[in-house]
Amino acid sequence: MIFYVIFAAVAALSIGAMLLTKVYKSTNPKVEKASRILVIVWMSISFLNLFLPDAFAMRTFDDRTLYLGGENIPFAILRWFSEVSMVVLPVAIFFKKDFFNKITAFFLLTVCIMSIASYYKYMEFYTSPNGAGIMKLRFFSAETQAFFINPVFRGIYFGVMKYLELMLIAFVSLRSLDTLLSFEGKKYVLKLLGVFALVLFSIIPIYVPQYLFKGYSLVGAGNLDNFEMGTFFHIVWIILVILEGVGLTLLFKKKSYEDRFIVVLVMAIALVMQYNQMFTGIGEITAHRMPFQLCNMAPLFIMVMLLTKNERVYHFTLVINSVGAVIAMALCDTTPYGVTYIMNIHYVAEHTNVILVPVLCATLGIFGKLKTKDVKDFIIGFTLYFLFILLLGGTFTGLKELTGNDYWNCNYLFIFNKEETMGILGFVGPMFDMKIKLFNFFTLSVIQLVVYVVFLAICTGVFFLLKLALNKSSEKYEKMQMQVEVNEDSSNG
């Protein structure tokens, strides 16, 4: 009750001040800048929340009744709907798009109020000792671990998140008040619903399907919902990714540059959130789970690419990250649990967007045409990344052998753990055995050289295929556009 009283008072005073000062109507650049800073602060706090304990989002449960009975489906849906704000609010603040303003005012406001009303339900899972996240690191003291589930700390953190979210929703809603009730016919409404549906399904949390489908298979062999290489759902996934890429390209190819950019930005933000949701529920974050695998670092590279519009980073993500993700998709290194299992949903969500975001940047013309000289960008980029991984993974592996502590076990680029890599590609074992050890600590093996050379060779071949296909497609589209403009000029004449 104290939470509601304090929250309601602070929120009412803040919104009242917003109404009295009419700050939302101001054209002052400082107001614009402040709103953008505030949405970035709120997104950062919400992102960091993924690393705090949350027993609702765990990978496995000792007591599976949390989802088997279906009682928590409404709360799972509420949390899913709440995540929509992560992709809608930044677009509404930075781009002032009408569709996103309406989603903010009519959908996000309702969901935010319902989330605030569910404070005690959130706290039940945020303060549960069954949660994981950063709390489970073995190097933390018992007092530090207890702090992460302290009701006062988690209550304040939740309150700050929701307060900032509500203020941003109020600001966007008041700023666009004149057009909120303007719906320009059936076609407009259908487009609005289409955008909403795309946004909603892009940001589904990776733990929600476990609740919606009441669990996952505990024994994988022979199960209909199995999700391993060559199974029904693996093939369906590949087909759906292709259809999504083609469909989004056709839907948005002729839209404005800003609209096309928003499409890939929304997918990139969703990628960052869905990848890092893994850290909420996997238990201890060990070296094996640190985000240094090629596809794990892709969300960072993709966000840098979009926010800086850097062509060199684009060439790296288009070739290196996309090829790496396609290989991961083909090999389907998943668990034998059912397709709705949190880690399998994580695998699908991550690799789907790691493939599609850079490819859509190409097919939607977000960046310029590929040139032969661009080869050097991804070769240099991958070489730097490989050297970083070689040094880091080699150090972790040396620490594991030196201390016997499995915390340091890792297999970045699949070049450090022989048994794990052979589980995917059984023939590579001898390449691990051909090795030398430096300073009785750091191991160099033939597999490392082979991975570097073979992967770069594949990527170089893919680059020239992409260059040929994308540039031909771009030229065809440009000719079509020129013909349309000529026809329009003739008609006007």
PDB file of N, CA and C in Angstrom, residues 253-254 260 362-371 467 469-487:
ATOM      1  N   LYS A 253       9.861  -1.621 -48.927  1.00  0.00           N
ATOM      2  CA  LYS A 253      10.839  -1.200 -49.930  1.00  0.00           C
ATOM      3  C   LYS A 253      10.555   0.210 -50.472  1.00  0.00           C
ATOM      4  N   LYS A 254       9.262   0.525 -50.662  1.00  0.00           N
ATOM      5  CA  LYS A 254       8.902   1.806 -51.265  1.00  0.00           C
ATOM      6  C   LYS A 254       8.552   2.883 -50.236  1.00  0.00           C
ATOM      7  N   ARG A 260      11.838   2.937 -43.254  1.00  0.00           N
ATOM      8  CA  ARG A 260      12.666   1.738 -43.437  1.00  0.00           C
ATOM      9  C   ARG A 260      13.682   1.595 -42.299  1.00  0.00           C
ATOM     10  N   ALA A 362      20.401  -4.056 -46.224  1.00  0.00           N
ATOM     11  CA  ALA A 362      20.818  -4.105 -47.631  1.00  0.00           C
ATOM     12  C   ALA A 362      19.622  -4.035 -48.565  1.00  0.00           C
ATOM     13  N   THR A 363      18.611  -4.882 -48.336  1.00  0.00           N
ATOM     14  CA  THR A 363      17.478  -4.947 -49.270  1.00  0.00           C
ATOM     15  C   THR A 363      16.586  -3.712 -49.195  1.00  0.00           C
ATOM     16  N   LEU A 364      16.584  -3.033 -48.040  1.00  0.00           N
ATOM     17  CA  LEU A 364      15.780  -1.816 -47.900  1.00  0.00           C
ATOM     18  C   LEU A 364      16.576  -0.546 -48.209  1.00  0.00           C
ATOM     19  N   GLY A 365      17.841  -0.706 -48.572  1.00  0.00           N
ATOM     20  CA  GLY A 365      18.644   0.438 -48.977  1.00  0.00           C
ATOM     21  C   GLY A 365      19.013   1.376 -47.858  1.00  0.00           C
ATOM     22  N   ILE A 366      19.190   0.838 -46.649  1.00  0.00           N
ATOM     23  CA  ILE A 366      19.588   1.692 -45.515  1.00  0.00           C
ATOM     24  C   ILE A 366      21.025   2.172 -45.702  1.00  0.00           C
ATOM     25  N   PHE A 367      21.854   1.328 -46.296  1.00  0.00           N
ATOM     26  CA  PHE A 367      23.248   1.688 -46.579  1.00  0.00           C
ATOM     27  C   PHE A 367      23.488   1.624 -48.093  1.00  0.00           C
ATOM     28  N   GLY A 368      24.648   2.130 -48.495  1.00  0.00           N
ATOM     29  CA  GLY A 368      24.976   2.193 -49.912  1.00  0.00           C
ATOM     30  C   GLY A 368      25.298   0.845 -50.520  1.00  0.00           C
ATOM     31  N   LYS A 369      25.506   0.846 -51.841  1.00  0.00           N
ATOM     32  CA  LYS A 369      25.836  -0.380 -52.563  1.00  0.00           C
ATOM     33  C   LYS A 369      27.193  -0.936 -52.126  1.00  0.00           C
ATOM     34  N   LEU A 370      27.330  -2.242 -52.240  1.00  0.00           N
ATOM     35  CA  LEU A 370      28.601  -2.894 -51.931  1.00  0.00           C
ATOM     36  C   LEU A 370      29.595  -2.650 -53.062  1.00  0.00           C
ATOM     37  N   LYS A 371      30.859  -2.425 -52.665  1.00  0.00           N
ATOM     38  CA  LYS A 371      31.946  -2.257 -53.629  1.00  0.00           C
ATOM     39  C   LYS A 371      33.027  -3.294 -53.322  1.00  0.00           C
ATOM     40  N   LYS A 467      27.055  -8.998 -53.236  1.00  0.00           N
ATOM     41  CA  LYS A 467      27.344  -7.802 -54.045  1.00  0.00           C
ATOM     42  C   LYS A 467      26.658  -7.902 -55.404  1.00  0.00           C
ATOM     43  N   ALA A 469      24.063  -9.923 -56.293  1.00  0.00           N
ATOM     44  CA  ALA A 469      22.602 -10.004 -56.193  1.00  0.00           C
ATOM     45  C   ALA A 469      21.988  -8.682 -55.756  1.00  0.00           C
ATOM     46  N   LEU A 470      22.569  -8.059 -54.724  1.00  0.00           N
ATOM     47  CA  LEU A 470      21.995  -6.825 -54.188  1.00  0.00           C
ATOM     48  C   LEU A 470      22.132  -5.658 -55.154  1.00  0.00           C
ATOM     49  N   ASN A 471      23.268  -5.561 -55.791  1.00  0.00           N
ATOM     50  CA  ASN A 471      23.474  -4.447 -56.718  1.00  0.00           C
ATOM     51  C   ASN A 471      22.589  -4.573 -57.958  1.00  0.00           C
ATOM     52  N   LYS A 472      22.385  -5.812 -58.435  1.00  0.00           N
ATOM     53  CA  LYS A 472      21.480  -6.013 -59.571  1.00  0.00           C
ATOM     54  C   LYS A 472      20.057  -5.655 -59.196  1.00  0.00           C
ATOM     55  N   SER A 473      19.654  -6.069 -58.006  1.00  0.00           N
ATOM     56  CA  SER A 473      18.316  -5.763 -57.517  1.00  0.00           C
ATOM     57  C   SER A 473      18.128  -4.266 -57.351  1.00  0.00           C
ATOM     58  N   SER A 474      19.163  -3.602 -56.840  1.00  0.00           N
ATOM     59  CA  SER A 474      19.105  -2.153 -56.629  1.00  0.00           C
ATOM     60  C   SER A 474      18.987  -1.414 -57.961  1.00  0.00           C
ATOM     61  N   GLU A 475      19.753  -1.852 -58.948  1.00  0.00           N
ATOM     62  CA  GLU A 475      19.697  -1.219 -60.273  1.00  0.00           C
ATOM     63  C   GLU A 475      18.319  -1.397 -60.907  1.00  0.00           C
ATOM     64  N   LYS A 476      17.738  -2.574 -60.752  1.00  0.00           N
ATOM     65  CA  LYS A 476      16.416  -2.840 -61.308  1.00  0.00           C
ATOM     66  C   LYS A 476      15.375  -1.942 -60.654  1.00  0.00           C
ATOM     67  N   TYR A 477      15.491  -1.786 -59.327  1.00  0.00           N
ATOM     68  CA  TYR A 477      14.539  -0.949 -58.594  1.00  0.00           C
ATOM     69  C   TYR A 477      14.678   0.515 -59.007  1.00  0.00           C
ATOM     70  N   GLU A 478      15.920   0.972 -59.166  1.00  0.00           N
ATOM     71  CA  GLU A 478      16.156   2.366 -59.560  1.00  0.00           C
ATOM     72  C   GLU A 478      15.579   2.652 -60.948  1.00  0.00           C
ATOM     73  N   LYS A 479      15.706   1.703 -61.882  1.00  0.00           N
ATOM     74  CA  LYS A 479      15.142   1.873 -63.218  1.00  0.00           C
ATOM     75  C   LYS A 479      13.617   1.961 -63.165  1.00  0.00           C
ATOM     76  N   MET A 480      13.015   1.125 -62.286  1.00  0.00           N
ATOM     77  CA  MET A 480      11.568   1.149 -62.122  1.00  0.00           C
ATOM     78  C   MET A 480      11.109   2.498 -61.585  1.00  0.00           C
ATOM     79  N   GLN A 481      11.852   3.019 -60.591  1.00  0.00           N
ATOM     80  CA  GLN A 481      11.508   4.310 -60.002  1.00  0.00           C
ATOM     81  C   GLN A 481      11.621   5.434 -61.025  1.00  0.00           C
ATOM     82  N   MET A 482      12.690   5.373 -61.841  1.00  0.00           N
ATOM     83  CA  MET A 482      12.872   6.401 -62.869  1.00  0.00           C
ATOM     84  C   MET A 482      11.737   6.361 -63.891  1.00  0.00           C
ATOM     85  N   GLN A 483      11.297   5.145 -64.252  1.00  0.00           N
ATOM     86  CA  GLN A 483      10.210   4.992 -65.214  1.00  0.00           C
ATOM     87  C   GLN A 483       8.905   5.545 -64.659  1.00  0.00           C
ATOM     88  N   VAL A 484       8.675   5.301 -63.344  1.00  0.00           N
ATOM     89  CA  VAL A 484       7.474   5.830 -62.690  1.00  0.00           C
ATOM     90  C   VAL A 484       7.477   7.352 -62.723  1.00  0.00           C
ATOM     91  N   GLU A 485       8.657   7.950 -62.427  1.00  0.00           N
ATOM     92  CA  GLU A 485       8.771   9.410 -62.423  1.00  0.00           C
ATOM     93  C   GLU A 485       8.553   9.981 -63.827  1.00  0.00           C
ATOM     94  N   VAL A 486       9.072   9.288 -64.860  1.00  0.00           N
ATOM     95  CA  VAL A 486       8.885   9.742 -66.239  1.00  0.00           C
ATOM     96  C   VAL A 486       7.404   9.699 -66.610  1.00  0.00           C
ATOM     97  N   ASN A 487       6.719   8.619 -66.233  1.00  0.00           N
ATOM     98  CA  ASN A 487       5.297   8.480 -66.524  1.00  0.00           C
ATOM     99  C   ASN A 487       4.474   9.545 -65.833  1.00  0.00           C
TER     100      ASN A 487
END
